[in-house]
Coordinates of C-alpha atoms and ligand atoms in Angstrom, one line a residue:
M1 CA 0.3 -0.1 0.1
K2 CA 1.1 3.3 -0.7
G3 CA 1.6 6.3 2.5
T4 CA -1.0 8.6 0.8
E5 CA -3.6 5.7 1.0
F6 CA -2.7 4.6 4.5
V7 CA -2.9 8.4 5.4
D8 CA -6.6 8.1 3.5
L9 CA -7.2 5.2 6.0
L10 CA -6.2 6.9 9.1
E11 CA -8.4 9.9 8.1
Q12 CA -11.6 7.7 7.6
H13 CA -10.6 6.5 11.0
R14 CA -11.0 10.0 12.1
Y15 CA -7.4 10.4 13.2
D16 CA -7.0 13.9 13.5
F17 CA -3.5 14.8 15.2
F18 CA -0.5 12.9 14.4
A19 CA 2.9 13.3 16.5
G20 CA 5.9 11.3 16.0
V21 CA 9.7 10.6 15.0
P22 CA 10.6 9.4 11.7
C23 CA 11.7 6.0 10.4
S24 CA 12.5 5.0 6.9
L25 CA 9.6 2.7 6.9
L26 CA 7.5 5.9 7.6
E27 CA 9.0 8.1 4.5
G28 CA 5.8 7.6 2.4
V29 CA 3.0 8.3 5.2
L30 CA 5.2 11.2 6.8
S31 CA 5.4 12.6 3.2
A32 CA 1.8 12.2 2.6
L33 CA 0.7 13.6 6.1
G34 CA 2.8 17.1 5.0
T35 CA 1.0 17.8 2.1
R36 CA -2.4 17.5 4.0
P37 CA -3.1 20.4 6.5
R38 CA -6.0 19.2 8.0
L39 CA -4.1 16.6 9.4
P40 CA -1.3 18.3 11.6
Y41 CA 1.9 16.4 12.6
L42 CA 4.1 17.3 15.1
P43 CA 7.7 16.5 14.7
A44 CA 8.4 15.7 17.7
I45 CA 11.6 15.8 19.7
R46 CA 11.3 12.5 20.9
E47 CA 9.0 9.5 20.8
D48 CA 8.0 9.7 24.5
A49 CA 7.5 13.4 23.8
A50 CA 4.9 12.2 20.7
V51 CA 3.1 10.3 23.7
G52 CA 2.8 13.2 25.7
C53 CA 1.7 15.5 22.8
A54 CA -0.6 12.9 22.3
A55 CA -2.5 12.8 25.7
G56 CA -2.7 16.5 25.4
A57 CA -4.2 16.5 22.3
W58 CA -6.9 13.7 23.3
L59 CA -7.8 15.4 26.6
A60 CA -8.6 18.7 24.1
G61 CA -11.1 16.5 22.3
G62 CA -8.9 15.4 19.2
Q63 CA -8.0 11.5 18.0
P64 CA -4.2 10.7 18.4
A65 CA -1.8 8.5 16.4
V66 CA 1.8 8.5 16.9
L67 CA 4.1 7.3 14.6
M68 CA 7.6 6.2 15.4
Q69 CA 10.7 3.6 15.2
N70 CA 10.3 0.6 17.7
S71 CA 13.5 1.9 18.9
G72 CA 11.4 4.8 20.1
L73 CA 8.9 2.3 22.0
G74 CA 12.1 1.8 24.0
T75 CA 12.4 5.3 24.8
S76 CA 8.5 5.6 25.5
L77 CA 8.3 3.1 28.1
N78 CA 7.9 5.2 30.8
A79 CA 5.4 8.1 29.2
L80 CA 3.2 4.5 28.0
A81 CA 3.0 3.4 31.5
S82 CA 2.9 6.5 33.7
L83 CA 0.8 8.3 31.3
S84 CA -1.2 6.8 29.0
L85 CA -1.9 3.6 30.3
M86 CA -2.2 5.1 33.8
Y87 CA -4.7 7.7 32.9
G88 CA -6.1 5.8 30.3
F89 CA -5.2 7.9 27.3
P90 CA -7.0 6.3 23.9
C91 CA -3.7 6.4 21.0
L92 CA -2.9 4.8 18.1
L93 CA 0.6 3.6 18.2
V94 CA 2.0 3.0 14.6
V95 CA 5.4 1.3 15.4
T96 CA 7.7 0.2 12.9
W97 CA 8.9 -3.3 13.0
R98 CA 12.9 -2.9 12.5
G99 CA 14.5 -5.8 13.1
F100 CA 11.4 -7.8 11.8
Q101 CA 12.3 -11.8 11.8
G102 CA 16.1 -10.9 12.4
Q103 CA 16.8 -9.4 9.2
D104 CA 18.3 -5.6 9.6
A105 CA 21.6 -3.8 11.1
P106 CA 22.9 -4.9 14.0
E107 CA 21.1 -1.8 16.3
H108 CA 17.6 -3.0 15.2
L109 CA 18.1 -6.7 16.0
L110 CA 17.5 -7.1 19.8
M111 CA 14.5 -4.6 20.0
G112 CA 13.1 -6.2 16.7
D113 CA 13.0 -9.3 18.8
I114 CA 11.5 -8.0 22.0
S115 CA 9.2 -5.5 20.8
P116 CA 5.9 -7.6 20.7
R117 CA 7.0 -8.7 24.2
L118 CA 7.7 -5.3 25.5
L119 CA 4.3 -4.4 24.5
D120 CA 2.5 -7.6 25.9
L121 CA 4.2 -6.5 29.1
L122 CA 2.8 -3.1 29.2
G123 CA -0.6 -4.2 28.1
I124 CA -0.9 -2.9 25.1
P125 CA -2.9 -5.0 22.5
H126 CA -1.2 -4.9 19.3
R127 CA -1.2 -6.6 15.9
A128 CA 1.4 -6.5 12.7
L129 CA -0.2 -4.8 9.9
G130 CA -0.3 -7.0 7.0
A131 CA -0.5 -6.1 3.4
S132 CA -3.6 -8.0 2.8
S133 CA -4.9 -7.2 6.4
L134 CA -4.0 -3.8 7.3
E135 CA -8.0 -2.3 6.5
A136 CA -9.2 -4.6 9.2
D137 CA -6.2 -4.4 11.5
L138 CA -6.5 -0.5 11.7
A139 CA -10.5 -0.6 11.9
W140 CA -9.7 -3.0 14.9
A141 CA -7.1 -0.8 16.2
T142 CA -9.5 1.8 16.3
R143 CA -12.5 0.1 17.9
E144 CA -10.1 -1.5 20.6
T145 CA -8.0 2.3 21.6
L146 CA -11.4 4.4 22.0
A147 CA -13.3 1.4 23.4
R148 CA -10.7 0.6 26.4
E149 CA -9.5 4.1 26.4
A150 CA -6.0 3.3 26.3
P151 CA -3.1 2.8 23.6
V152 CA -3.0 0.0 21.0
A153 CA -0.1 -0.8 18.8
L154 CA 0.6 -1.8 14.9
L155 CA 3.7 -3.1 14.5
L156 CA 4.9 -2.3 10.7
P157 CA 6.9 -4.7 9.6
P158 CA 9.1 -3.6 6.1
G159 CA 7.4 -3.4 2.7
V160 CA 4.0 -3.3 4.0
I161 CA 3.7 0.7 3.1
E162 CA 5.7 1.2 0.3
S163 CA 8.7 3.8 0.8
E164 CA 9.2 6.9 -1.3
H165 CA 12.6 6.9 -2.4
A166 CA 13.5 3.3 -2.2
R167 CA 16.8 4.6 -1.5
E168 CA 18.7 1.6 -0.3
A169 CA 17.8 -0.2 -3.5
H170 CA 19.1 2.7 -6.0
P171 CA 22.6 3.6 -3.9
G172 CA 23.7 5.8 -6.5
A173 CA 20.7 8.6 -6.2
R174 CA 21.6 11.7 -4.8
R175 CA 18.8 13.1 -3.0
Q176 CA 17.7 16.5 -2.5
A177 CA 15.4 17.6 0.6
R178 CA 12.0 19.2 0.0
S179 CA 12.9 23.3 -0.2
D180 CA 9.4 24.3 0.8
R181 CA 9.8 26.0 4.1
P182 CA 11.1 29.5 3.6
Q183 CA 14.4 30.2 4.9
Q184 CA 14.4 32.0 8.5
E185 CA 17.8 33.5 8.6
P186 CA 19.3 34.1 5.1
D187 CA 23.0 34.8 6.7
L188 CA 22.7 30.8 7.7
A189 CA 22.0 29.7 4.0
P190 CA 24.5 26.6 4.0
C191 CA 26.7 26.5 1.0
V192 CA 28.6 23.4 1.5
S193 CA 27.2 19.4 2.0
R194 CA 28.1 17.7 5.1
S195 CA 30.1 15.3 3.0
E196 CA 32.1 18.6 2.0
A197 CA 32.4 19.9 5.8
L198 CA 33.2 16.4 7.2
S199 CA 36.2 16.4 4.8
V200 CA 37.1 19.9 5.9
I201 CA 37.0 18.6 9.6
I202 CA 38.6 15.3 9.3
R203 CA 42.0 17.3 7.4
C204 CA 42.0 19.5 10.6
L205 CA 42.1 16.7 13.2
G206 CA 45.1 14.7 14.6
D207 CA 44.5 11.9 17.0
E208 CA 41.4 13.4 18.2
P209 CA 39.0 10.9 19.6
V210 CA 35.3 11.5 17.3
I211 CA 32.2 10.4 18.5
H212 CA 29.8 9.8 15.9
A213 CA 25.9 10.4 16.0
N214 CA 24.0 7.6 13.9
G215 CA 22.7 7.6 10.3
Y216 CA 24.5 9.0 7.4
I217 CA 26.8 11.0 9.7
C218 CA 28.5 7.9 10.6
R219 CA 28.4 6.5 7.0
E220 CA 29.7 9.6 5.1
S221 CA 32.3 10.2 7.6
Y222 CA 33.7 6.5 7.4
A223 CA 33.7 7.1 3.5
V224 CA 35.7 10.4 4.0
A225 CA 38.2 8.7 6.3
D226 CA 37.7 5.9 8.4
R227 CA 39.9 6.0 11.4
P228 CA 40.7 3.9 14.8
Q229 CA 39.5 6.7 17.0
N230 CA 36.2 7.0 15.6
F231 CA 33.2 5.7 17.7
Y232 CA 30.3 4.9 15.1
M233 CA 27.4 5.1 17.1
L234 CA 25.1 3.0 15.1
G235 CA 21.7 3.2 17.5
S236 CA 21.1 4.9 20.6
M237 CA 19.7 8.1 18.5
G238 CA 20.8 11.6 20.6
L239 CA 23.4 9.6 23.1
A240 CA 27.1 10.9 20.8
S241 CA 27.0 14.0 23.1
S242 CA 26.8 11.9 26.2
I243 CA 29.0 9.4 25.2
G244 CA 31.6 12.6 23.9
L245 CA 31.3 14.4 27.4
G246 CA 31.4 10.9 29.1
V247 CA 35.0 10.7 26.9
A248 CA 36.2 14.0 27.7
L249 CA 35.7 14.0 31.3
I250 CA 37.5 10.8 32.1
R251 CA 40.4 11.7 29.6
P252 CA 41.0 15.4 30.2
D253 CA 44.2 15.0 28.3
R254 CA 42.6 14.6 25.0
R255 CA 40.6 16.5 23.1
T256 CA 37.1 14.9 22.4
V257 CA 35.2 15.5 19.5
V258 CA 31.7 14.9 19.2
F259 CA 29.9 15.1 15.1
D260 CA 26.2 15.6 16.0
G261 CA 22.9 15.8 13.8
D262 CA 20.2 18.4 14.7
G263 CA 17.8 15.9 15.1
N264 CA 20.1 13.7 17.4
L265 CA 20.7 16.9 19.5
L266 CA 17.3 17.7 19.7
M267 CA 16.3 14.5 20.7
N268 CA 18.9 15.0 23.5
L269 CA 18.8 19.1 24.5
G270 CA 19.5 18.8 28.1
S271 CA 23.2 17.2 26.9
L272 CA 24.0 20.6 26.0
S273 CA 23.2 21.9 29.8
M274 CA 25.3 18.7 30.6
A275 CA 28.4 20.3 28.9
G276 CA 27.9 23.8 29.4
G277 CA 27.3 23.2 33.1
L278 CA 29.9 20.7 33.8
G279 CA 32.3 22.7 31.3
P280 CA 35.0 19.9 30.5
K281 CA 37.6 22.1 28.3
N282 CA 38.1 19.4 26.1
F283 CA 35.1 19.2 24.5
V284 CA 34.5 20.0 20.7
H285 CA 30.4 19.5 19.6
F286 CA 29.9 19.8 16.0
V287 CA 26.4 19.8 14.7
F288 CA 25.8 19.0 11.3
D289 CA 22.2 21.0 10.8
N290 CA 20.8 20.0 7.7
E291 CA 17.6 20.8 9.0
V292 CA 16.0 17.7 8.4
Y293 CA 15.9 14.1 9.6
G294 CA 18.2 13.0 6.8
S295 CA 18.7 9.4 7.2
T296 CA 15.3 8.2 7.4
G297 CA 13.8 10.6 4.3
D298 CA 14.6 14.2 5.2
Q299 CA 11.7 14.8 7.0
P300 CA 11.8 18.5 8.4
S301 CA 13.5 18.9 11.9
L302 CA 12.6 21.8 14.3
S303 CA 16.3 23.0 14.0
R304 CA 15.2 25.9 10.9
E305 CA 13.1 27.6 13.5
V306 CA 15.4 26.9 16.8
R307 CA 18.8 28.2 16.6
L308 CA 20.9 25.6 18.0
D309 CA 23.9 27.6 18.4
R310 CA 22.2 30.1 20.7
L311 CA 20.8 27.2 22.9
A312 CA 24.2 25.9 23.4
A313 CA 25.7 29.6 24.3
G314 CA 22.7 29.8 26.9
A315 CA 23.6 26.5 28.2
G316 CA 27.3 27.9 29.0
Y317 CA 29.2 26.6 26.4
P318 CA 31.6 29.7 26.4
W319 CA 32.8 29.8 22.7
V320 CA 30.2 29.0 20.3
R321 CA 30.2 29.5 16.2
A322 CA 27.9 29.3 13.3
V323 CA 29.3 28.5 9.9
T324 CA 28.3 28.2 6.7
E325 CA 30.9 27.5 4.1
R326 CA 34.2 25.9 3.9
G327 CA 36.6 28.5 4.8
A328 CA 35.0 29.9 8.0
L329 CA 34.8 25.9 8.7
E330 CA 38.0 25.3 8.5
L331 CA 39.3 28.5 10.7
A332 CA 36.8 27.6 13.4
T333 CA 37.8 24.2 13.7
R334 CA 41.4 25.0 13.8
E335 CA 40.2 27.8 16.7
A336 CA 38.2 25.0 18.6
L337 CA 41.0 22.6 18.6
A338 CA 43.1 24.9 20.5
T339 CA 41.1 27.1 22.3
D340 CA 39.3 26.1 26.0
G341 CA 36.1 24.8 25.8
P342 CA 33.6 23.3 25.6
A343 CA 33.3 24.6 22.1
F344 CA 30.2 24.1 19.9
I345 CA 30.2 24.4 16.2
L346 CA 26.9 24.7 14.1
V347 CA 27.5 23.6 10.6
K348 CA 24.6 24.5 8.6
V349 CA 24.6 21.9 5.5
T350 CA 22.7 21.1 2.8
P351 CA 20.4 18.5 2.7
E352 CA 22.1 16.4 0.6
S353 CA 23.5 13.1 1.1
R354 CA 26.1 11.0 -0.6
A355 CA 25.5 7.7 -1.5
V356 CA 27.7 5.5 1.1
P357 CA 27.7 2.2 2.1
R358 CA 26.7 1.3 5.9
I359 CA 29.6 0.9 8.6
P360 CA 31.1 -2.5 7.9
Y361 CA 32.0 -3.2 11.5
A362 CA 30.6 -5.0 14.1
P363 CA 30.0 -3.1 17.3
P364 CA 32.7 -5.0 19.2
V365 CA 34.9 -4.0 17.0
I366 CA 34.3 -0.5 16.5
R367 CA 34.5 -0.6 20.8
D368 CA 37.5 -2.2 21.2
R369 CA 39.8 -0.4 18.3
F370 CA 38.3 2.4 19.6
R371 CA 39.6 1.9 23.5
A372 CA 42.7 0.7 21.7
A373 CA 43.4 4.1 20.2
L374 CA 42.7 5.6 23.3
G375 CA 45.6 3.5 24.9
R376 CA 42.7 1.4 26.9
A377 CA 43.2 -2.0 24.9
Ligands
LIG1 C1 14.8 6.5 19.2 C2 15.0 6.4 17.6 N1 14.3 7.2 17.0 C3 14.2 7.4 15.7 C4 15.2 6.8 15.0 C5 15.5 6.8 13.5 N2 16.7 7.5 13.1 C6 17.6 7.3 12.6 S1 18.8 8.3 12.2 C7 17.5 9.5 12.1 C8 17.6 11.3 11.9 C9 18.9 11.8 12.4 O1 18.8 13.0 12.0 P1 19.7 14.0 12.4 O2 20.5 13.7 13.6 O3 19.4 15.3 11.6 O4 21.2 13.6 11.1 P2 20.8 13.5 9.5 O5 20.3 11.8 9.0 O6 20.0 14.6 9.3 O7 22.1 13.4 9.5 C10 16.2 8.4 12.7 C11 15.1 9.7 13.0 C12 16.6 6.2 16.0 N3 17.2 5.4 15.0 N4 16.3 5.9 17.2

């Protein structure tokens, strides 16, 4: 089924409020929602926040649905338990089933295995959406969530709803994000792609450890230059800055670099207050801000509206820059690597992604060579 057809069905069942965090399996659904102003989609910064927004929407008379990857089901456990289930808030949860039947990237395998059991533990009724049973499944879930006054989940395996770009199937294709929103601050218009920006920064590096946010940031950096000092964070979206902070605090002798994304940082904005409040001088935080969730199909993030560099300054980073082109980026990088931090560099980049392979290393290999590069074998 196409994403637009699924959205038609949701509308027929009177869903009128949508919140979530993107997954590539939801690409078609989210882009269809983006074309229907009467069906508002709230781009939540985390899945549990989406559950909270849905609760508020129902309290105010709406009929909410939350769209998320099953990784976000993990993030949402407490919100579901101590909000939706405790008060009794109806909510349709459309949860993509990454790691379905053990076939996926390593970061999805455990969560893929336990997703139905997590829902069982919570006491949330659920069904796996099937291509032939989709209409009946949605009718069942809607009946149940309204009658029970509690959340009900539909697990969405790969292939049931068509993806728009089918990017993995056409790895040669370069993509361009939607540019239908006006640029708010013309001085921040980017002149450099993320891949080009990565090349500029990596040329300035010595042996600094670099913690990478998940998704295409890892993959493009690996394609520019693989280094044993690179920690490629494959899952755990949002936590690159926290991992980097842990490294920086334990190793004040090593300047520690984080390559973050806007979606990743928005998912863990509190990390700015940890870095700003604790103030490790050796912490250098780059954010590649393409204003979209590029790794899941270019859904707009809130960073066009929210100045991440100003948030960092407000949180206490003493050294903050925003750059849009190569020359300024190189200058800022050299300065950040030599100055007392924590340092924050907002790198505004265009939303194009390079066709790059997945990280080929098993997670324990990434772990061991990183520790060895820090002299902790
Ligand atoms: C908890 C959780 N929710 C959703 C995802 C799916 N996901 C993987 S990468 C990504 C986008 C990351 O966005 P950003 O940090 O802006 O980097 P970009 O992809 O634009 O380079 C998302 C939503 C995930 N991995 N984990």
